XYZ file of N, CA and C in Angstrom:
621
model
N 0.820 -1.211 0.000
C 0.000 0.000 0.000
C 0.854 1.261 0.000
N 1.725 1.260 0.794
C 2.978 2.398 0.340
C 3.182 2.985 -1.074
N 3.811 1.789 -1.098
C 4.232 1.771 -2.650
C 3.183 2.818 -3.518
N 1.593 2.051 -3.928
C 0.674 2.902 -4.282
C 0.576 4.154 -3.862
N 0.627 4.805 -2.755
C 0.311 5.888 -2.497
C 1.215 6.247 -2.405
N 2.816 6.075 -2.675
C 3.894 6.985 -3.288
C 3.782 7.299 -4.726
N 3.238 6.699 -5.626
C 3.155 6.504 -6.790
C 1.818 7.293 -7.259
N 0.633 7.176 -6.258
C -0.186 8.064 -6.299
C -0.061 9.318 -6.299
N 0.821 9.788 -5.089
C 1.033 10.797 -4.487
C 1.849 11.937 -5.701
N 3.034 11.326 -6.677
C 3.587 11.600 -7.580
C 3.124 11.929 -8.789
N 2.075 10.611 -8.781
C 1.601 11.540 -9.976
C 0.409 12.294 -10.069
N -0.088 12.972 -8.375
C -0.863 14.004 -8.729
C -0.071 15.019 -8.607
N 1.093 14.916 -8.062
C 1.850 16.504 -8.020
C 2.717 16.822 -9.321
N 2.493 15.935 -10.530
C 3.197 15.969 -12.117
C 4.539 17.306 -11.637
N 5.441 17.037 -10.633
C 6.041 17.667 -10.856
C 7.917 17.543 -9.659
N 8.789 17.922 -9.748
C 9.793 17.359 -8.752
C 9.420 18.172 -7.183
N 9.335 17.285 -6.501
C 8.741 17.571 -5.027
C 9.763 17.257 -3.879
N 10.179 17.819 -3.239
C 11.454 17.606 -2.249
C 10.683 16.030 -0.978
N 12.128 15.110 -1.396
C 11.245 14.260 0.121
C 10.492 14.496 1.526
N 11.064 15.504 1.775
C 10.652 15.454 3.277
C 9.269 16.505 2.779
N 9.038 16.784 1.857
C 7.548 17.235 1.771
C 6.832 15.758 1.109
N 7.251 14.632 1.043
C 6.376 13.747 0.152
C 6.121 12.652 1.194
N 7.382 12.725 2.392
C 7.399 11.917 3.519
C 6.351 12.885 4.563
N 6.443 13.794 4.985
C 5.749 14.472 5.882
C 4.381 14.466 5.222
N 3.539 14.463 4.005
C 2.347 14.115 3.485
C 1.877 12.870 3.252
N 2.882 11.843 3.280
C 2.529 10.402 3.609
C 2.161 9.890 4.899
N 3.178 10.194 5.377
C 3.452 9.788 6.755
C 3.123 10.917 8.302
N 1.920 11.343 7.692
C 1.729 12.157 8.894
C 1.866 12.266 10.245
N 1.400 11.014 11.039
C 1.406 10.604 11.857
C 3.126 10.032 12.603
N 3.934 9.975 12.069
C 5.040 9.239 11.817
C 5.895 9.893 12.485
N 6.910 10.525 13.457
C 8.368 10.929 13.448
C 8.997 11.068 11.777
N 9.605 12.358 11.752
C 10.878 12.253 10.739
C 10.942 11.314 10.174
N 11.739 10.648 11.135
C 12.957 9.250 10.773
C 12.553 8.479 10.282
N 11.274 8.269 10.990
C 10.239 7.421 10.280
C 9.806 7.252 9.234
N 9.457 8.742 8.914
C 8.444 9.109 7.873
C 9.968 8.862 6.508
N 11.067 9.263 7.333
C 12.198 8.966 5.815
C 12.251 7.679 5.886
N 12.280 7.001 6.466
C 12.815 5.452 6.768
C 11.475 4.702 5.558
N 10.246 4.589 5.759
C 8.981 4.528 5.400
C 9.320 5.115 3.305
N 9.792 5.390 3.469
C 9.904 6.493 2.147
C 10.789 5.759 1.310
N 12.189 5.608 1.824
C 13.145 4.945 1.454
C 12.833 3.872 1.369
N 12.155 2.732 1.915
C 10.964 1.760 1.391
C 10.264 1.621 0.738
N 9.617 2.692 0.459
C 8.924 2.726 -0.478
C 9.400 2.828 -1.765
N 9.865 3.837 -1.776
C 10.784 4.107 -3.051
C 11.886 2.592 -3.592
N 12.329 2.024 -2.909
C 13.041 0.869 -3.483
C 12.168 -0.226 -4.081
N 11.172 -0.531 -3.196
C 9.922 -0.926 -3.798
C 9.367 -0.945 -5.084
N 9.342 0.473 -5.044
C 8.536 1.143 -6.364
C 9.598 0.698 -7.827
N 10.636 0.905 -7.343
C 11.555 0.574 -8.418
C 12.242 -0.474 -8.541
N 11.683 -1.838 -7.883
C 12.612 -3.149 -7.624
C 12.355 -3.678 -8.994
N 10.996 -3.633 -9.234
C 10.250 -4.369 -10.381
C 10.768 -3.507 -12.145
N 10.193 -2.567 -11.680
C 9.493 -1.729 -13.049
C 9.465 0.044 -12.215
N 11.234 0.995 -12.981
C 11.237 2.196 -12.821
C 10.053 2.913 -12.940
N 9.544 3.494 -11.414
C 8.644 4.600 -11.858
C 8.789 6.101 -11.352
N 9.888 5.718 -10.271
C 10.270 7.001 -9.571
C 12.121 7.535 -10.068
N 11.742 8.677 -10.542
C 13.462 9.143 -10.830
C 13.542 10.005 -9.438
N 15.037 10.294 -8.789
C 15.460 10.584 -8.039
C 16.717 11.490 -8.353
N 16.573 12.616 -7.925
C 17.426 13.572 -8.401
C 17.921 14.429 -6.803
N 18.734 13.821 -6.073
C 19.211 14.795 -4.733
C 18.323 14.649 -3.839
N 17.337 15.787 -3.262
C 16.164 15.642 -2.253
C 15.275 15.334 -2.912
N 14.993 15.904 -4.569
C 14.077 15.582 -5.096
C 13.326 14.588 -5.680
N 12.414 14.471 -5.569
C 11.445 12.849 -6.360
C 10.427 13.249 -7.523
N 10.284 12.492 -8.590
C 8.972 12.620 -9.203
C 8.611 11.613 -9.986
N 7.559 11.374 -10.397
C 7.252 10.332 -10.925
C 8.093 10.171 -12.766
N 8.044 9.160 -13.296
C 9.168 8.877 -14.769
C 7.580 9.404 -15.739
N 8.641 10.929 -16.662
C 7.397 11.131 -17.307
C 7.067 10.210 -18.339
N 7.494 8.920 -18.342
C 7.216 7.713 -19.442
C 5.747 7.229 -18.601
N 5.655 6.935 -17.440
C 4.549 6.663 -16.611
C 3.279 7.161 -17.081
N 2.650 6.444 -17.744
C 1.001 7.071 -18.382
C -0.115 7.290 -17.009
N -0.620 8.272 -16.680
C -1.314 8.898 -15.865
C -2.743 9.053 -16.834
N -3.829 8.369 -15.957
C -4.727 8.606 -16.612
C -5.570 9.786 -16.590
N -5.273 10.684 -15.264
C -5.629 11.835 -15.166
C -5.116 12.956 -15.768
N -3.985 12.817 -16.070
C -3.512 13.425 -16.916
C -3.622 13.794 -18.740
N -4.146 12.548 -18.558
C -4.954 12.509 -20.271
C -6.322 12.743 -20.243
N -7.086 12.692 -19.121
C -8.110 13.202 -18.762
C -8.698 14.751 -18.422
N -7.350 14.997 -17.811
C -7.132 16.820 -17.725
C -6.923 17.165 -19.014
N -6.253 16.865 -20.216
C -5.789 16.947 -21.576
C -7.498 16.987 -22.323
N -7.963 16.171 -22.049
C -9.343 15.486 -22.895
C -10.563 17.202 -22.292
N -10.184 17.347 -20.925
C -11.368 18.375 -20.437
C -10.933 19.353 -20.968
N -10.009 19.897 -21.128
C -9.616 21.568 -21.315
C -9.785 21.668 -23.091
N -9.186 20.407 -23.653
C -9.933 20.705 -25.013
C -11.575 20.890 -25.679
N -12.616 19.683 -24.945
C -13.219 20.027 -24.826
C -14.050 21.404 -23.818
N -13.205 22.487 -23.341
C -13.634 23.726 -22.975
C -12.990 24.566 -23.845
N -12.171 24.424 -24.839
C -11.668 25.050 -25.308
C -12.692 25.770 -27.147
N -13.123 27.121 -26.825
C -13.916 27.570 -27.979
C -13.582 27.425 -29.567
N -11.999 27.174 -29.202
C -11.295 26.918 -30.822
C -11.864 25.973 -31.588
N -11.929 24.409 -30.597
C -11.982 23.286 -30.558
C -13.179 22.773 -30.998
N -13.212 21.610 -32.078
C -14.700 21.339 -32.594
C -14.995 19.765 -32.184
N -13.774 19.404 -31.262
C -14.082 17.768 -30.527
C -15.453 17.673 -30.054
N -15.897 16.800 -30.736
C -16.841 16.490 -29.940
C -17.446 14.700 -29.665
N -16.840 13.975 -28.481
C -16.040 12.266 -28.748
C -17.596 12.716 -27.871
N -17.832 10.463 -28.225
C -18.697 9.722 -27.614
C -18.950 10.335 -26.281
N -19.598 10.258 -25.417
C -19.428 10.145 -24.142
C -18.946 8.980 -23.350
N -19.391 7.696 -24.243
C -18.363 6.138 -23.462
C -16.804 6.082 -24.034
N -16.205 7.212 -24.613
C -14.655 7.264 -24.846
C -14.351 7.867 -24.121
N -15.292 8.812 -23.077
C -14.049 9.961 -21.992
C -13.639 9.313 -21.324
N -12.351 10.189 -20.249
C -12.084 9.579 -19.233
C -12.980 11.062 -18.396
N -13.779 11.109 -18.243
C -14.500 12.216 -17.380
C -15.241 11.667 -16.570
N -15.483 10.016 -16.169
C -16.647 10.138 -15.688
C -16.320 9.558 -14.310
N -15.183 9.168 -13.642
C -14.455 8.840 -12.446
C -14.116 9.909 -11.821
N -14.010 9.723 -9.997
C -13.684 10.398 -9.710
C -12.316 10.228 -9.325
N -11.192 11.241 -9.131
C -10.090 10.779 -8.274
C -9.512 10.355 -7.261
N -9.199 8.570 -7.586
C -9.243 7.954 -6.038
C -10.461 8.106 -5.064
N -11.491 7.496 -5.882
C -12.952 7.990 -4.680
C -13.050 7.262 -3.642
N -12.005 5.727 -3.364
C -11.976 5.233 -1.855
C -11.140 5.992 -1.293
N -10.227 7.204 -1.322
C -9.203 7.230 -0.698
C -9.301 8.539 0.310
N -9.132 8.898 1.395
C -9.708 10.176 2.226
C -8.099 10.473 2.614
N -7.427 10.928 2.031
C -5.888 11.455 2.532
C -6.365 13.274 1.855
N -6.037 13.820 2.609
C -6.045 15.478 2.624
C -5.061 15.827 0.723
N -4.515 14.705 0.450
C -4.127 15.266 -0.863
C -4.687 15.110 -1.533
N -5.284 13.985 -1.317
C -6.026 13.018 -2.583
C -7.348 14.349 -2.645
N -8.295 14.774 -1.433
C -9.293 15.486 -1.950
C -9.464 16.566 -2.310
N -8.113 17.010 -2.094
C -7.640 18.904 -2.522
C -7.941 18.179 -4.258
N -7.031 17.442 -5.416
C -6.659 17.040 -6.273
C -7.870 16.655 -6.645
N -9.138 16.000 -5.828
C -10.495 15.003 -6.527
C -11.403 16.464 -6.657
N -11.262 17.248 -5.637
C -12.217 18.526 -5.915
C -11.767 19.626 -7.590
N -10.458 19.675 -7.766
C -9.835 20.545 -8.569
C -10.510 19.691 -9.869
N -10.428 18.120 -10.166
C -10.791 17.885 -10.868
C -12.713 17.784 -11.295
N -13.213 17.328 -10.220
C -14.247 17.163 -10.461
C -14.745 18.281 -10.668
N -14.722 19.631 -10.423
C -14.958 20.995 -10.930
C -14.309 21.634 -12.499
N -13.414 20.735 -12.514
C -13.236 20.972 -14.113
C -13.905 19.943 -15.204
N -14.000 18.294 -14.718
C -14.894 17.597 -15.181
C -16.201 18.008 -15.324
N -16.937 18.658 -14.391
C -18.312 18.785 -14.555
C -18.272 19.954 -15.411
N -17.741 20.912 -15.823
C -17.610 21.972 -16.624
C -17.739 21.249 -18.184
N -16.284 20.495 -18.399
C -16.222 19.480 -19.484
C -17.266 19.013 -20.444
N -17.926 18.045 -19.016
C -19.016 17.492 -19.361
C -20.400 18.045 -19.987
N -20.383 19.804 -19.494
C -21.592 20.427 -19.775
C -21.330 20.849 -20.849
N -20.080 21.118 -21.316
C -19.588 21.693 -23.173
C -19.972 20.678 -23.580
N -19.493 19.465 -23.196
C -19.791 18.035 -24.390
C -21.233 17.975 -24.400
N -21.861 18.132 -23.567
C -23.467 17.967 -23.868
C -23.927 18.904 -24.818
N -23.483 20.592 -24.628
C -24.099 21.546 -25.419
C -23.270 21.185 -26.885
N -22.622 20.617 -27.150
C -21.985 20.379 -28.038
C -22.768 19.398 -28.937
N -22.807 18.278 -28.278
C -23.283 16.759 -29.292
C -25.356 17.458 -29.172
N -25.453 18.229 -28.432
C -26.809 19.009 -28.620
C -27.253 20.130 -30.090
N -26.107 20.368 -30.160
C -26.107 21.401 -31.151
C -25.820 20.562 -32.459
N -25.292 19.216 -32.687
C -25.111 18.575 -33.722
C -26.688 17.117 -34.014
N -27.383 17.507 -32.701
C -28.267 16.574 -32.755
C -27.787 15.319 -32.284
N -27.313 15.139 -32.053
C -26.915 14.008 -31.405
C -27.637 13.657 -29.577
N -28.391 13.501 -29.655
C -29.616 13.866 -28.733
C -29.425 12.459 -27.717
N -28.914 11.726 -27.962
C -29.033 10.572 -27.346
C -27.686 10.116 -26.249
N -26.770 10.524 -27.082
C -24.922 10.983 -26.480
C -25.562 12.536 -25.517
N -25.759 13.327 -26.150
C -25.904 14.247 -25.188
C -26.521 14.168 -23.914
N -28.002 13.622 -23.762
C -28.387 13.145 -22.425
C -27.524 12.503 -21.958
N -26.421 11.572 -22.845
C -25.530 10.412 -21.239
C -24.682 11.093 -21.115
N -24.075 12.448 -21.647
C -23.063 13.782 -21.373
C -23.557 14.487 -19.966
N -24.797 14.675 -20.409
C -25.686 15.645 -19.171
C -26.132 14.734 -17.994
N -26.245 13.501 -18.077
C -26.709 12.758 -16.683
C -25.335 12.561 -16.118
N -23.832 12.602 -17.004
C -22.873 12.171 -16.427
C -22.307 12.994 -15.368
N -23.098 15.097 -16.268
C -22.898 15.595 -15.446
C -23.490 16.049 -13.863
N -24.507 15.561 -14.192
C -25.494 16.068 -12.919
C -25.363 14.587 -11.616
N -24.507 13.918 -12.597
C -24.435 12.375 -11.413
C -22.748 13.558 -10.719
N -22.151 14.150 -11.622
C -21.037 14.387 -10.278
C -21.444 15.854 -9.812
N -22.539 17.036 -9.929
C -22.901 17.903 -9.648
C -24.131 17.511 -9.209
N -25.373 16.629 -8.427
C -26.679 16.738 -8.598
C -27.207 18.009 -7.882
N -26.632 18.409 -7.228
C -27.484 19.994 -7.111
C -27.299 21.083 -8.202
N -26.232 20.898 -9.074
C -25.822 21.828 -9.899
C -26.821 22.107 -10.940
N -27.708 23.403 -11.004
C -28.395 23.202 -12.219
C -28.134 23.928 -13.815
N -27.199 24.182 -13.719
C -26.760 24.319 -15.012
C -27.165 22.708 -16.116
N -26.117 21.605 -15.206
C -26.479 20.041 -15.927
C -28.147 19.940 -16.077
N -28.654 19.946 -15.089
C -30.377 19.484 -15.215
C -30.708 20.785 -16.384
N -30.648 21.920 -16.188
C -31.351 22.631 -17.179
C -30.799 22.293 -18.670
N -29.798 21.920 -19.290
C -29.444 21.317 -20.331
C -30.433 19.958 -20.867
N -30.381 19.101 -19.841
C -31.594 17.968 -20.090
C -32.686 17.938 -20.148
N -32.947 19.060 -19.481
C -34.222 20.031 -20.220
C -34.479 20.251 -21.099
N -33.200 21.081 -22.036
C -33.625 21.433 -23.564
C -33.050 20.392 -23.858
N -32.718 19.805 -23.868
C -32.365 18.650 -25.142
C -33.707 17.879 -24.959
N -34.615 17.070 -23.909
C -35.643 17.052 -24.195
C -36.802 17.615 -24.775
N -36.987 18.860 -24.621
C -37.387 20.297 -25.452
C -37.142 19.747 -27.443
N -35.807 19.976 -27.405
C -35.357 19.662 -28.628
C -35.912 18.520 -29.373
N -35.942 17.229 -28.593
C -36.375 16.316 -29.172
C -38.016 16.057 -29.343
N -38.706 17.239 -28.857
C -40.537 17.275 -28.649
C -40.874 15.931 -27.108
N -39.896 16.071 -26.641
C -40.311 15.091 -25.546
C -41.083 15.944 -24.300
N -41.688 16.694 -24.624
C -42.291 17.887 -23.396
C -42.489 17.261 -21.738
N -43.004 16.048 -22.059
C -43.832 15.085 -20.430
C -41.726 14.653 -19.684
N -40.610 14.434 -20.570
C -39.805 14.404 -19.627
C -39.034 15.414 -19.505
N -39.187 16.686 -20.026
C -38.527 18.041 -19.600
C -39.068 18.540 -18.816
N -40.902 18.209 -18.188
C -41.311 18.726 -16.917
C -40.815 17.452 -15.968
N -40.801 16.449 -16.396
C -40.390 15.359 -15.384
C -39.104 16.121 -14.858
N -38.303 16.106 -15.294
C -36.204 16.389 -14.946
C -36.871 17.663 -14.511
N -37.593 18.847 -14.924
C -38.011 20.152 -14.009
C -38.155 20.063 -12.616
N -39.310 18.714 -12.674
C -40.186 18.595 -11.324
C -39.085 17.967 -10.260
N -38.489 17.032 -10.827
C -37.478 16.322 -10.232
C -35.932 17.080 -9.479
N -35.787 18.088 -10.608
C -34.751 18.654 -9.511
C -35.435 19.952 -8.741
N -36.395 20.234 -9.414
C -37.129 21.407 -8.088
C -37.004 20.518 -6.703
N -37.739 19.560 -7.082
C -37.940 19.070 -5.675
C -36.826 18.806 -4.810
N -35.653 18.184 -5.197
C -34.558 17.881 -4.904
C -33.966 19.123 -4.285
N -33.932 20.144 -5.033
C -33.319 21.599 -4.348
C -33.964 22.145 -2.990
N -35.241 22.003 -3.180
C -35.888 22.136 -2.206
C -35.922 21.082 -1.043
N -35.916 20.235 -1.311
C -35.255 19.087 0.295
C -33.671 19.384 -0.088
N -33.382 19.419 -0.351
C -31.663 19.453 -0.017
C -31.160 21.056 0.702
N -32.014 21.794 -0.104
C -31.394 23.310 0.240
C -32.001 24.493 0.662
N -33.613 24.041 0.275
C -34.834 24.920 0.513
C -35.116 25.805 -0.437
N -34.416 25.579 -1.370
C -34.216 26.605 -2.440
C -35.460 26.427 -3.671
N -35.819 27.642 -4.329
C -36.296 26.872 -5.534
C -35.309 27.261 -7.108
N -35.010 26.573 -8.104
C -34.369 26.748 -9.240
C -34.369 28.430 -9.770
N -33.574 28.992 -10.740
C -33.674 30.192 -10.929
C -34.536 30.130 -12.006
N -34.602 31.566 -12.484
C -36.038 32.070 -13.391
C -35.728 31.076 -14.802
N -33.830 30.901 -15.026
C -33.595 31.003 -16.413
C -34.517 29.256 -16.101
N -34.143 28.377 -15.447
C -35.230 27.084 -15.078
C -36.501 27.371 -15.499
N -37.441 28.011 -14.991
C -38.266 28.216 -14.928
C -38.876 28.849 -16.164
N -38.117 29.486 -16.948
C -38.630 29.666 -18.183
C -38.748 28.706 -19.448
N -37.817 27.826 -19.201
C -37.733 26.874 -20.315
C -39.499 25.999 -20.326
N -39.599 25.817 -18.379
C -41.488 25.455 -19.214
C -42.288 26.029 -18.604
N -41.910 27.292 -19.116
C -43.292 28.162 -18.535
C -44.097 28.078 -19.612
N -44.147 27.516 -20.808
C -45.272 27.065 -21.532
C -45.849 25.377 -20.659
N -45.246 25.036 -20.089
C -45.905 23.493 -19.693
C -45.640 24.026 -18.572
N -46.013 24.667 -17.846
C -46.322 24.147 -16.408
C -46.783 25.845 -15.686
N -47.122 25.913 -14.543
C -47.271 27.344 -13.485
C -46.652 27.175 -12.222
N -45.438 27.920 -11.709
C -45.497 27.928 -10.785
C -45.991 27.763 -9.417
């Protein structure tokens, strides 16, 4: 388990990190000596089999030959946010729809799972307005449920599945997904949705 979460630890920081900051974030709990002793274990470990850690003085980082899937995943989101850009992939080819390390509760791991999942759910809402605007009506809902499964209070995602139902003349499930996250906001937060919500069926429905 070391091992992993040195290897983890490396390649969310994509960058050279001094030991005694990689030992003191591992090994919290630990003495120093420990926490180096623990490290230096690890690290021999990591590299008995199959190089993944280069070592340069105090410094450590992971071998940029090491394929990181978050890293091609951060690559995959920013293009799709990017206005230049006319990508517009499946929704079962992303890597957008995991979260980072979601068993793992170490103070690094959720600084790193929040940074991403706030750029994923962004991602995800271009790829929907995207495969929406090409008709692709069917990819776009599993774009927009992918996003509102890692945002469900967020209503930017639900109001998208709105119009794309809209779009497709499906009227009975664009008040359904309406009714459904009103309600939801309202037990979760007390809140009710904003106007721009509320206009999409103010032909089907009254306040």
């Amino acid at each position: 388990m070391n091992v992993q979460r040195l290897v983890a630890f490396l390649a969310l920081q994509r960058r050279w990190v001094q030991r005694g900051f990689v030992a003191g974030s591992l090994w919290l709990d630990s003495t120093d000596d420990r926490a180096a002793g623990s490290l230096r274990s690890a690290l021999w470990r990591a590299n008995r089999e199959a190089r993944f850690v280069e070592a340069q003085g105090e410094q450590l980082r992971l071998l940029p030959a090491v394929n990181v899937d978050l890293d091609a995943a951060v690559v995959q989101a920013h293009r799709l946010l990017d206005p230049a850009s006319a990508e517009c992939p499946s929704p079962h080819d992303m890597l957008l729809r995991d979260d980072v390390l979601p068993d793992w509760y170490d103070d690094w791991v959720a600084l790193e799972r929040e940074r991403f999942r706030q750029l994923r759910v962004h991602a995800l809402e271009s790829l929907c307005e995207r495969l929406m605007a090409v008709e692709r009506f069917g990819e776009a809902i599993d774009a927009g449920l992918a996003a509102t499964a890692t945002e469900p209070l967020r209503e930017s995602g639900h109001r998208l599945l709105v119009r794309i139902h809209l779009a497709e003349g499906n009227s009975s499930e664009a008040l359904a997904r309406f009714k459904s996250f009103r309600a939801m906001l309202l037990d979760e937060l007390g809140l009710e949705p904003s106007p721009k919500m509320f206009d999409l069926v103010a032909h089907l429905t009254k306040r």
